[in-house]
Amino acid sequence: MSYQLTIEPIGQTIEIEEDQTMLDACLRAGVWLPHACCHGLCATCKVQVVDGDVEHGEASPFALMDFERDEGKCLACCARVQSDVTIEADIDEDPDARHFPVRDHVGRVAEVVDLTPTIKGIFVELEGAGIEFQAGQYVNVQIPGESVPRAFSLAGEPGEQGASARIELNVRIVPGGKGTTYLHEQLKPGDALRFAGPFGRFFVRRSDPQPIILIAGGSGLSSPKSMLLDLLAQGESRPITLLYGARSRAELYYHDLFRELEQAHRNFSYVPALSDEPADSSWDGFRGYVHDAARTHFSGDFRGHKAYLCGPPPMIEAAIRTLMQGQLFERDIYTEKFLTHADGEQAAARSPLFKSI
C-alpha cells in the first residue's frame, strides 16, 4: 500500500510505500533531506510531522527524545508512514548541488587491483548510461549475507552529463570488517555487485571563485580524486591544491597520476605527506601528518580559500583545527568522514558548535 508524503517548505508531494522510510522515499524521488548516519543515531534527519501518522522505527532515544516524539518529531531515516503525511524539514538548498534520484544498480566487476597493501581499487561496469552522480558522492554497496549496506565514495570522474557507465571504488581493508573482508578476499572479476546511489552532499561549490584546497587521508582520497578530475576536465582555472596523507610510500596511491596532472595543469599543486616513512628511505617529500603539510605549504594562512576534507575522523579533526588556526572557518570548510560500520554511535558524532562540519 502506498501513501502521499508532502514535504514543506518546498511543497512537493511524493509517493511512499508503507514499508519505506521517509528518507529513502525522498532520495529516490530526487528530494534531498539532511541526513548523516542513516541508522537513527545522529538526529541530522529530524523532521516535524505536521499532519498524519508515523511509526518511529529504531530511532535512538538519545537522537529522538520522548518529549520530541510527543511534539510530533521523527527521524526520517527510520520513520515509516501509516497514512498520508505532511512534514516540515530543514532543507537548505545550495545552488551548486545537483539532485540525482537514488536508484538501485547491478554492475559487473571488471577489475580488482591492489592500489596499496591495504587498499583495493574495484572497477565495476554498468549497463546503459550507468549511474548519475556529482563528484564527491557515494554509493551503498550490498554485501552478501549482510543486512546493512556499506558506503564507499565514487573515485571516478562523472561523465559530461553527470553519468558514468563505469565506477571505481577504493576499499581499505578493516581488520575483522565483514564488508571490506568480502570485497578484498572474495570479490573477483565477473561477479555481480549490487549497490544503490548516489548519496551525499559532499561536492565542490563551483559558483564560489575562491581557490580550492583538497585534504585527504587513506582511502578518503577517492572523493577528492573524483572532484579534481571533474574540475580539470571542465577546464577549471582557479588554483587547486591537493594535500594527501599516508603512512608510508607503499600506502601512497595514484601518486604518479597526480604528478602528471600537476605537470599538465599550471593551476594544480600536489602535496603528498608521509607520517611513518622509514628515516633511511629515499623519500624527499614532506614527512609528517597531512594537516602539518597544509600548514607548511600555506605558511599557516588559509584565508580566501574553500577547503574540502575527506578521510578518517582523527585526520578531519586535526585538519579543521589547523585550518581554523589559519583563519579559515566553518562557512568555507566541508567534510566527509570515512567511518567503518563498527563505529556505531560514534559515526553520528558531530560538534554541537557547527552545522556543516
mmCIF file of C-alpha atoms in Angstrom:
data_model
loop_
_atom_site.group_PDB
_atom_site.id
_atom_site.type_symbol
_atom_site.label_atom_id
_atom_site.label_comp_id
_atom_site.label_asym_id
_atom_site.label_seq_id
_atom_site.Cartn_x
_atom_site.Cartn_y
_atom_site.Cartn_z
ATOM 1 C CA MET A 1 0.000 0.000 0.000
ATOM 2 C CA SER A 2 1.249 3.485 -0.786
ATOM 3 C CA TYR A 3 0.595 6.917 0.702
ATOM 4 C CA GLN A 4 1.296 10.551 -0.154
ATOM 5 C CA LEU A 5 4.185 12.331 1.585
ATOM 6 C CA THR A 6 4.250 16.129 1.340
ATOM 7 C CA ILE A 7 7.499 17.923 2.151
ATOM 8 C CA GLU A 8 7.373 21.513 3.336
ATOM 9 C CA PRO A 9 8.543 24.213 2.824
ATOM 10 C CA ILE A 10 9.148 23.135 -0.790
ATOM 11 C CA GLY A 11 5.548 21.947 -1.169
ATOM 12 C CA GLN A 12 6.447 18.776 -3.074
ATOM 13 C CA THR A 13 4.325 15.639 -2.744
ATOM 14 C CA ILE A 14 5.761 12.191 -3.476
ATOM 15 C CA GLU A 15 4.513 8.623 -3.251
ATOM 16 C CA ILE A 16 5.778 6.482 -0.396
ATOM 17 C CA GLU A 17 5.262 2.790 0.333
ATOM 18 C CA GLU A 18 4.194 1.774 3.835
ATOM 19 C CA ASP A 19 7.385 -0.267 4.370
ATOM 20 C CA GLN A 20 9.653 2.517 3.064
ATOM 21 C CA THR A 21 11.405 5.084 5.217
ATOM 22 C CA MET A 22 10.731 8.764 4.600
ATOM 23 C CA LEU A 23 14.376 9.393 3.763
ATOM 24 C CA ASP A 24 14.545 6.587 1.217
ATOM 25 C CA ALA A 25 11.364 7.750 -0.496
ATOM 26 C CA CYS A 26 12.595 11.341 -0.682
ATOM 27 C CA LEU A 27 16.042 10.490 -2.022
ATOM 28 C CA ARG A 28 14.601 8.161 -4.658
ATOM 29 C CA ALA A 29 12.260 10.954 -5.741
ATOM 30 C CA GLY A 30 15.169 13.376 -6.062
ATOM 31 C CA VAL A 31 14.219 15.335 -2.937
ATOM 32 C CA TRP A 32 17.191 15.952 -0.648
ATOM 33 C CA LEU A 33 16.701 15.839 3.126
ATOM 34 C CA PRO A 34 19.530 16.493 5.609
ATOM 35 C CA HIS A 35 20.933 13.152 6.817
ATOM 36 C CA ALA A 36 24.156 11.556 8.014
ATOM 37 C CA CYS A 37 24.280 8.176 9.783
ATOM 38 C CA CYS A 38 21.067 6.727 8.261
ATOM 39 C CA HIS A 39 20.642 4.441 11.286
ATOM 40 C CA GLY A 40 18.614 6.567 13.701
ATOM 41 C CA LEU A 41 21.623 7.629 15.745
ATOM 42 C CA CYS A 42 22.601 11.181 14.850
ATOM 43 C CA ALA A 43 19.356 13.220 14.597
ATOM 44 C CA THR A 44 20.539 15.001 11.436
ATOM 45 C CA CYS A 45 17.389 13.889 9.603
ATOM 46 C CA LYS A 46 14.951 15.047 12.312
ATOM 47 C CA VAL A 47 11.739 16.465 10.814
ATOM 48 C CA GLN A 48 8.445 17.783 12.147
ATOM 49 C CA VAL A 49 5.283 15.833 11.360
ATOM 50 C CA VAL A 50 2.600 18.427 10.598
ATOM 51 C CA ASP A 51 -0.177 16.019 9.710
ATOM 52 C CA GLY A 52 -0.641 12.253 9.583
ATOM 53 C CA ASP A 53 0.586 9.204 11.474
ATOM 54 C CA VAL A 54 4.098 7.718 11.532
ATOM 55 C CA GLU A 55 5.854 4.767 13.147
ATOM 56 C CA HIS A 56 9.244 5.777 14.576
ATOM 57 C CA GLY A 57 11.138 2.569 13.877
ATOM 58 C CA GLU A 58 14.525 2.076 15.540
ATOM 59 C CA ALA A 59 15.197 5.706 16.367
ATOM 60 C CA SER A 60 17.678 6.036 19.217
ATOM 61 C CA PRO A 61 16.106 7.513 22.372
ATOM 62 C CA PHE A 62 19.138 9.811 22.542
ATOM 63 C CA ALA A 63 18.677 11.090 18.981
ATOM 64 C CA LEU A 64 14.911 11.410 19.378
ATOM 65 C CA MET A 65 13.824 12.202 22.946
ATOM 66 C CA ASP A 66 10.432 11.169 24.320
ATOM 67 C CA PHE A 67 9.262 14.776 24.521
ATOM 68 C CA GLU A 68 10.238 15.274 20.861
ATOM 69 C CA ARG A 69 8.140 12.288 19.860
ATOM 70 C CA ASP A 70 5.265 13.820 21.789
ATOM 71 C CA GLU A 71 5.813 17.070 19.872
ATOM 72 C CA GLY A 72 5.459 15.219 16.564
ATOM 73 C CA LYS A 73 9.092 14.982 15.557
ATOM 74 C CA CYS A 74 10.610 11.895 13.940
ATOM 75 C CA LEU A 75 13.823 10.730 12.262
ATOM 76 C CA ALA A 76 13.280 10.448 8.517
ATOM 77 C CA CYS A 77 15.887 7.704 8.147
ATOM 78 C CA CYS A 78 13.865 5.188 10.149
ATOM 79 C CA ALA A 79 10.294 6.580 10.308
ATOM 80 C CA ARG A 80 7.572 4.926 8.209
ATOM 81 C CA VAL A 81 4.219 6.479 7.417
ATOM 82 C CA GLN A 82 0.880 4.931 8.373
ATOM 83 C CA SER A 83 -1.275 7.429 6.467
ATOM 84 C CA ASP A 84 -0.846 10.373 4.134
ATOM 85 C CA VAL A 85 1.695 12.590 5.910
ATOM 86 C CA THR A 86 2.958 16.156 5.732
ATOM 87 C CA ILE A 87 6.343 17.033 7.207
ATOM 88 C CA GLU A 88 8.431 20.166 7.645
ATOM 89 C CA ALA A 89 12.143 19.714 7.001
ATOM 90 C CA ASP A 90 15.160 21.990 7.340
ATOM 91 C CA ILE A 91 16.081 21.989 3.664
ATOM 92 C CA ASP A 92 18.963 24.326 2.924
ATOM 93 C CA GLU A 93 19.182 24.489 -0.852
ATOM 94 C CA ASP A 94 22.605 25.024 -2.404
ATOM 95 C CA PRO A 95 22.796 26.362 -5.971
ATOM 96 C CA ASP A 96 25.789 24.123 -6.698
ATOM 97 C CA ALA A 97 24.094 20.882 -5.624
ATOM 98 C CA ARG A 98 22.884 18.532 -8.327
ATOM 99 C CA HIS A 99 19.889 16.381 -7.457
ATOM 100 C CA PHE A 100 20.076 12.859 -8.853
ATOM 101 C CA PRO A 101 17.392 10.377 -7.722
ATOM 102 C CA VAL A 102 18.728 7.373 -5.818
ATOM 103 C CA ARG A 103 18.472 4.192 -7.888
ATOM 104 C CA ASP A 104 19.291 0.518 -7.370
ATOM 105 C CA HIS A 105 22.068 -0.761 -9.623
ATOM 106 C CA VAL A 106 23.636 -4.100 -10.503
ATOM 107 C CA GLY A 107 27.096 -3.938 -12.029
ATOM 108 C CA ARG A 108 29.663 -6.462 -13.186
ATOM 109 C CA VAL A 109 33.146 -6.352 -11.649
ATOM 110 C CA ALA A 110 35.675 -5.642 -14.407
ATOM 111 C CA GLU A 111 38.853 -5.371 -12.314
ATOM 112 C CA VAL A 112 40.063 -5.681 -8.738
ATOM 113 C CA VAL A 113 43.541 -4.176 -8.365
ATOM 114 C CA ASP A 114 45.929 -3.643 -5.464
ATOM 115 C CA LEU A 115 46.373 0.107 -5.071
ATOM 116 C CA THR A 116 48.340 -0.323 -1.823
ATOM 117 C CA PRO A 117 48.914 -3.252 0.559
ATOM 118 C CA THR A 118 45.646 -2.320 2.320
ATOM 119 C CA ILE A 119 43.530 -0.610 -0.372
ATOM 120 C CA LYS A 120 41.991 -2.239 -3.426
ATOM 121 C CA GLY A 121 40.547 -0.493 -6.443
ATOM 122 C CA ILE A 122 37.285 -2.102 -7.552
ATOM 123 C CA PHE A 123 36.138 -1.194 -11.070
ATOM 124 C CA VAL A 124 32.553 -2.010 -11.971
ATOM 125 C CA GLU A 125 30.889 -1.886 -15.391
ATOM 126 C CA LEU A 126 27.221 -0.845 -15.569
ATOM 127 C CA GLU A 127 24.656 -1.314 -18.295
ATOM 128 C CA GLY A 128 23.350 1.553 -20.395
ATOM 129 C CA ALA A 129 24.154 5.098 -19.247
ATOM 130 C CA GLY A 130 25.171 3.816 -15.821
ATOM 131 C CA ILE A 131 24.798 5.941 -12.715
ATOM 132 C CA GLU A 132 24.322 9.694 -12.483
ATOM 133 C CA PHE A 133 26.295 11.349 -9.683
ATOM 134 C CA GLN A 134 28.076 14.504 -8.617
ATOM 135 C CA ALA A 135 31.792 14.280 -7.885
ATOM 136 C CA GLY A 136 32.156 13.679 -4.138
ATOM 137 C CA GLN A 137 29.089 11.461 -3.699
ATOM 138 C CA TYR A 138 28.999 7.832 -2.553
ATOM 139 C CA VAL A 139 27.065 4.586 -3.038
ATOM 140 C CA ASN A 140 25.787 1.975 -0.590
ATOM 141 C CA VAL A 141 27.124 -1.465 -1.540
ATOM 142 C CA GLN A 142 25.170 -4.581 -0.633
ATOM 143 C CA ILE A 143 27.379 -7.240 0.951
ATOM 144 C CA PRO A 144 26.068 -10.835 0.578
ATOM 145 C CA GLY A 145 24.670 -12.074 3.894
ATOM 146 C CA GLU A 146 24.685 -8.601 5.473
ATOM 147 C CA SER A 147 21.503 -6.606 6.052
ATOM 148 C CA VAL A 148 23.252 -3.236 6.361
ATOM 149 C CA PRO A 149 24.967 -1.932 3.194
ATOM 150 C CA ARG A 150 28.438 -0.377 3.280
ATOM 151 C CA ALA A 151 29.143 3.122 1.995
ATOM 152 C CA PHE A 152 32.007 3.817 -0.441
ATOM 153 C CA SER A 153 32.766 7.058 -2.256
ATOM 154 C CA LEU A 154 32.897 7.128 -6.033
ATOM 155 C CA ALA A 155 36.516 7.670 -7.063
ATOM 156 C CA GLY A 156 35.993 8.106 -10.790
ATOM 157 C CA GLU A 157 35.061 11.119 -12.862
ATOM 158 C CA PRO A 158 31.402 11.751 -13.764
ATOM 159 C CA GLY A 159 30.672 11.918 -17.468
ATOM 160 C CA GLU A 160 29.729 15.110 -19.283
ATOM 161 C CA GLN A 161 26.078 14.748 -18.224
ATOM 162 C CA GLY A 162 26.947 13.537 -14.722
ATOM 163 C CA ALA A 163 26.579 9.862 -15.668
ATOM 164 C CA SER A 164 29.142 7.081 -15.825
ATOM 165 C CA ALA A 165 28.900 3.506 -17.094
ATOM 166 C CA ARG A 166 31.988 2.506 -15.103
ATOM 167 C CA ILE A 167 32.574 3.265 -11.442
ATOM 168 C CA GLU A 168 35.639 2.999 -9.236
ATOM 169 C CA LEU A 169 35.580 2.247 -5.515
ATOM 170 C CA ASN A 170 38.664 2.452 -3.267
ATOM 171 C CA VAL A 171 38.254 -0.024 -0.408
ATOM 172 C CA ARG A 172 40.580 -0.145 2.595
ATOM 173 C CA ILE A 173 40.605 -3.438 4.488
ATOM 174 C CA VAL A 174 39.237 -3.089 8.033
ATOM 175 C CA PRO A 175 40.538 -5.874 10.327
ATOM 176 C CA GLY A 176 37.540 -8.001 11.256
ATOM 177 C CA GLY A 177 35.230 -5.998 8.989
ATOM 178 C CA LYS A 178 32.804 -8.315 7.189
ATOM 179 C CA GLY A 179 32.145 -5.931 4.341
ATOM 180 C CA THR A 180 35.709 -4.990 3.451
ATOM 181 C CA THR A 181 36.923 -8.568 4.030
ATOM 182 C CA TYR A 182 34.410 -9.834 1.489
ATOM 183 C CA LEU A 183 35.397 -7.170 -1.045
ATOM 184 C CA HIS A 184 39.121 -7.822 -0.536
ATOM 185 C CA GLU A 185 39.149 -11.601 -0.299
ATOM 186 C CA GLN A 186 36.121 -12.941 -2.171
ATOM 187 C CA LEU A 187 35.035 -10.461 -4.832
ATOM 188 C CA LYS A 188 36.534 -11.223 -8.248
ATOM 189 C CA PRO A 189 36.180 -10.059 -11.860
ATOM 190 C CA GLY A 190 32.908 -11.210 -13.373
ATOM 191 C CA ASP A 191 30.992 -11.077 -10.091
ATOM 192 C CA ALA A 192 27.828 -9.028 -9.787
ATOM 193 C CA LEU A 193 27.908 -6.088 -7.382
ATOM 194 C CA ARG A 194 24.653 -4.573 -6.131
ATOM 195 C CA PHE A 195 24.519 -1.027 -4.839
ATOM 196 C CA ALA A 196 22.260 1.997 -4.506
ATOM 197 C CA GLY A 197 23.091 5.632 -5.074
ATOM 198 C CA PRO A 198 24.107 8.315 -5.345
ATOM 199 C CA PHE A 199 24.129 9.608 -1.775
ATOM 200 C CA GLY A 200 25.785 12.521 -0.012
ATOM 201 C CA ARG A 201 26.189 16.303 -0.093
ATOM 202 C CA PHE A 202 29.969 16.482 -0.436
ATOM 203 C CA PHE A 203 30.604 18.480 -3.604
ATOM 204 C CA VAL A 204 32.576 21.456 -4.887
ATOM 205 C CA ARG A 205 30.905 24.875 -4.675
ATOM 206 C CA ARG A 206 31.656 25.842 -8.254
ATOM 207 C CA SER A 207 29.864 29.193 -8.054
ATOM 208 C CA ASP A 208 32.345 30.398 -5.429
ATOM 209 C CA PRO A 209 35.503 31.720 -7.142
ATOM 210 C CA GLN A 210 37.856 31.130 -4.200
ATOM 211 C CA PRO A 211 40.857 28.799 -4.655
ATOM 212 C CA ILE A 212 40.273 25.174 -3.628
ATOM 213 C CA ILE A 213 42.095 23.108 -1.008
ATOM 214 C CA LEU A 214 41.523 19.325 -1.044
ATOM 215 C CA ILE A 215 42.813 17.438 2.002
ATOM 216 C CA ALA A 216 42.602 13.639 2.074
ATOM 217 C CA GLY A 217 43.873 10.717 4.106
ATOM 218 C CA GLY A 218 43.965 6.988 3.313
ATOM 219 C CA SER A 219 41.145 5.757 1.077
ATOM 220 C CA GLY A 220 39.499 9.134 1.713
ATOM 221 C CA LEU A 221 41.384 10.131 -1.429
ATOM 222 C CA SER A 222 38.506 8.752 -3.540
ATOM 223 C CA SER A 223 36.150 11.751 -3.299
ATOM 224 C CA PRO A 224 38.852 14.450 -3.776
ATOM 225 C CA LYS A 225 40.226 12.456 -6.727
ATOM 226 C CA SER A 226 36.782 12.464 -8.339
ATOM 227 C CA MET A 227 36.386 16.176 -7.620
ATOM 228 C CA LEU A 228 39.818 17.004 -9.022
ATOM 229 C CA LEU A 229 39.368 15.010 -12.234
ATOM 230 C CA ASP A 230 35.949 16.571 -12.784
ATOM 231 C CA LEU A 231 37.225 20.119 -12.164
ATOM 232 C CA LEU A 232 40.166 19.735 -14.532
ATOM 233 C CA ALA A 233 38.008 18.082 -17.197
ATOM 234 C CA GLN A 234 35.639 21.051 -17.034
ATOM 235 C CA GLY A 235 38.507 23.475 -17.578
ATOM 236 C CA GLU A 236 38.625 24.906 -14.049
ATOM 237 C CA SER A 237 41.188 27.731 -13.895
ATOM 238 C CA ARG A 238 41.227 28.693 -10.216
ATOM 239 C CA PRO A 239 44.125 27.357 -8.085
ATOM 240 C CA ILE A 240 43.564 23.815 -6.746
ATOM 241 C CA THR A 241 45.811 22.211 -4.131
ATOM 242 C CA LEU A 242 45.575 18.526 -3.189
ATOM 243 C CA LEU A 243 47.237 17.525 0.081
ATOM 244 C CA TYR A 244 47.229 13.762 0.609
ATOM 245 C CA GLY A 245 48.409 11.956 3.724
ATOM 246 C CA ALA A 246 49.505 8.318 4.006
ATOM 247 C CA ARG A 247 51.648 6.372 6.447
ATOM 248 C CA SER A 248 54.340 5.269 4.019
ATOM 249 C CA ARG A 249 55.340 5.346 0.365
ATOM 250 C CA ALA A 250 53.746 1.924 -0.086
ATOM 251 C CA GLU A 251 50.399 3.378 1.039
ATOM 252 C CA LEU A 252 50.628 6.383 -1.300
ATOM 253 C CA TYR A 253 48.482 5.626 -4.325
ATOM 254 C CA TYR A 254 47.787 7.470 -7.588
ATOM 255 C CA HIS A 255 50.995 9.381 -6.843
ATOM 256 C CA ASP A 256 52.196 9.247 -10.465
ATOM 257 C CA LEU A 257 48.793 10.348 -11.792
ATOM 258 C CA PHE A 258 48.788 13.463 -9.601
ATOM 259 C CA ARG A 259 52.354 14.308 -10.559
ATOM 260 C CA GLU A 260 51.356 14.082 -14.236
ATOM 261 C CA LEU A 261 48.301 16.283 -13.642
ATOM 262 C CA GLU A 262 50.499 18.791 -11.823
ATOM 263 C CA GLN A 263 52.754 18.996 -14.872
ATOM 264 C CA ALA A 264 49.812 19.327 -17.257
ATOM 265 C CA HIS A 265 47.825 21.951 -15.303
ATOM 266 C CA ARG A 266 49.571 25.070 -14.023
ATOM 267 C CA ASN A 267 46.724 25.797 -11.580
ATOM 268 C CA PHE A 268 47.071 22.421 -9.797
ATOM 269 C CA SER A 269 49.517 21.644 -6.967
ATOM 270 C CA TYR A 270 50.012 18.241 -5.347
ATOM 271 C CA VAL A 271 51.494 17.858 -1.848
ATOM 272 C CA PRO A 272 51.870 14.281 -0.534
ATOM 273 C CA ALA A 273 52.774 13.753 3.139
ATOM 274 C CA LEU A 274 54.062 10.557 4.787
ATOM 275 C CA SER A 275 53.671 10.213 8.547
ATOM 276 C CA ASP A 276 55.579 6.968 9.166
ATOM 277 C CA GLU A 277 58.061 6.590 6.325
ATOM 278 C CA PRO A 278 61.387 4.946 7.342
ATOM 279 C CA ALA A 279 64.010 7.604 8.049
ATOM 280 C CA ASP A 280 66.562 5.959 5.742
ATOM 281 C CA SER A 281 64.258 5.787 2.688
ATOM 282 C CA SER A 282 64.722 7.849 -0.457
ATOM 283 C CA TRP A 283 61.508 9.836 0.123
ATOM 284 C CA ASP A 284 62.254 13.530 -0.383
ATOM 285 C CA GLY A 285 58.733 14.863 0.125
ATOM 286 C CA PHE A 286 57.029 16.084 3.294
ATOM 287 C CA ARG A 287 57.418 13.897 6.380
ATOM 288 C CA GLY A 288 54.633 14.238 8.931
ATOM 289 C CA TYR A 289 50.869 14.496 9.067
ATOM 290 C CA VAL A 290 48.847 15.975 6.235
ATOM 291 C CA HIS A 291 47.491 18.853 8.348
ATOM 292 C CA ASP A 292 51.079 19.841 9.150
ATOM 293 C CA ALA A 293 51.888 19.680 5.450
ATOM 294 C CA ALA A 294 48.967 22.040 4.816
ATOM 295 C CA ARG A 295 50.207 24.483 7.449
ATOM 296 C CA THR A 296 53.698 24.455 5.935
ATOM 297 C CA HIS A 297 52.536 24.737 2.327
ATOM 298 C CA PHE A 298 50.258 27.714 3.040
ATOM 299 C CA SER A 299 52.516 29.281 5.678
ATOM 300 C CA GLY A 300 49.706 28.916 8.216
ATOM 301 C CA ASP A 301 47.332 31.289 6.384
ATOM 302 C CA PHE A 302 44.283 29.742 4.689
ATOM 303 C CA ARG A 303 42.204 32.878 4.234
ATOM 304 C CA GLY A 304 40.410 33.254 0.914
ATOM 305 C CA HIS A 305 40.041 29.505 0.207
ATOM 306 C CA LYS A 306 37.387 26.795 0.174
ATOM 307 C CA ALA A 307 38.548 23.561 1.842
ATOM 308 C CA TYR A 308 37.195 20.052 1.276
ATOM 309 C CA LEU A 309 38.323 17.369 3.747
ATOM 310 C CA CYS A 310 37.849 13.622 3.338
ATOM 311 C CA GLY A 311 39.289 10.808 5.432
ATOM 312 C CA PRO A 312 39.272 9.201 8.887
ATOM 313 C CA PRO A 313 37.852 11.281 11.770
ATOM 314 C CA PRO A 314 41.212 11.978 13.512
ATOM 315 C CA MET A 315 42.595 13.421 10.280
ATOM 316 C CA ILE A 316 39.465 15.513 9.744
ATOM 317 C CA GLU A 317 39.536 16.927 13.276
ATOM 318 C CA ALA A 318 43.249 17.792 13.065
ATOM 319 C CA ALA A 319 42.773 19.441 9.674
ATOM 320 C CA ILE A 320 39.820 21.513 10.900
ATOM 321 C CA ARG A 321 41.850 22.788 13.851
ATOM 322 C CA THR A 322 44.740 23.691 11.561
ATOM 323 C CA LEU A 323 42.500 25.490 9.064
ATOM 324 C CA MET A 324 40.782 27.478 11.805
ATOM 325 C CA GLN A 325 44.101 28.446 13.326
ATOM 326 C CA GLY A 326 44.919 29.786 9.871
ATOM 327 C CA GLN A 327 41.766 31.927 9.745
ATOM 328 C CA LEU A 328 39.523 29.627 7.691
ATOM 329 C CA PHE A 329 36.175 28.957 9.334
ATOM 330 C CA GLU A 330 33.032 26.851 9.064
ATOM 331 C CA ARG A 331 31.411 28.566 6.091
ATOM 332 C CA ASP A 332 34.427 27.647 3.943
ATOM 333 C CA ILE A 333 35.106 24.104 5.235
ATOM 334 C CA TYR A 334 33.306 20.978 4.028
ATOM 335 C CA THR A 335 33.948 17.463 5.306
ATOM 336 C CA GLU A 336 33.262 13.819 4.549
ATOM 337 C CA LYS A 337 34.354 11.479 7.337
ATOM 338 C CA PHE A 338 35.282 7.902 6.444
ATOM 339 C CA LEU A 339 33.775 5.666 9.124
ATOM 340 C CA THR A 340 33.540 1.895 9.470
ATOM 341 C CA HIS A 341 30.298 0.001 10.127
ATOM 342 C CA ALA A 342 31.696 -0.867 13.574
ATOM 343 C CA ASP A 343 31.979 2.786 14.549
ATOM 344 C CA GLY A 344 28.341 2.608 15.644
ATOM 345 C CA GLU A 345 27.112 5.622 17.547
ATOM 346 C CA GLN A 346 30.440 7.383 17.109
ATOM 347 C CA ALA A 347 29.536 7.676 13.426
ATOM 348 C CA ALA A 348 26.943 10.194 14.457
ATOM 349 C CA ALA A 349 29.306 12.362 16.455
ATOM 350 C CA ARG A 350 29.221 15.988 15.374
ATOM 351 C CA SER A 351 30.257 19.133 17.153
ATOM 352 C CA PRO A 352 27.229 20.995 18.523
ATOM 353 C CA LEU A 353 29.021 24.245 17.649
ATOM 354 C CA PHE A 354 28.934 23.682 13.909
ATOM 355 C CA LYS A 355 26.191 22.990 11.396
ATOM 356 C CA SER A 356 28.189 21.809 8.384
ATOM 357 C CA ILE A 357 31.324 20.295 9.932
#
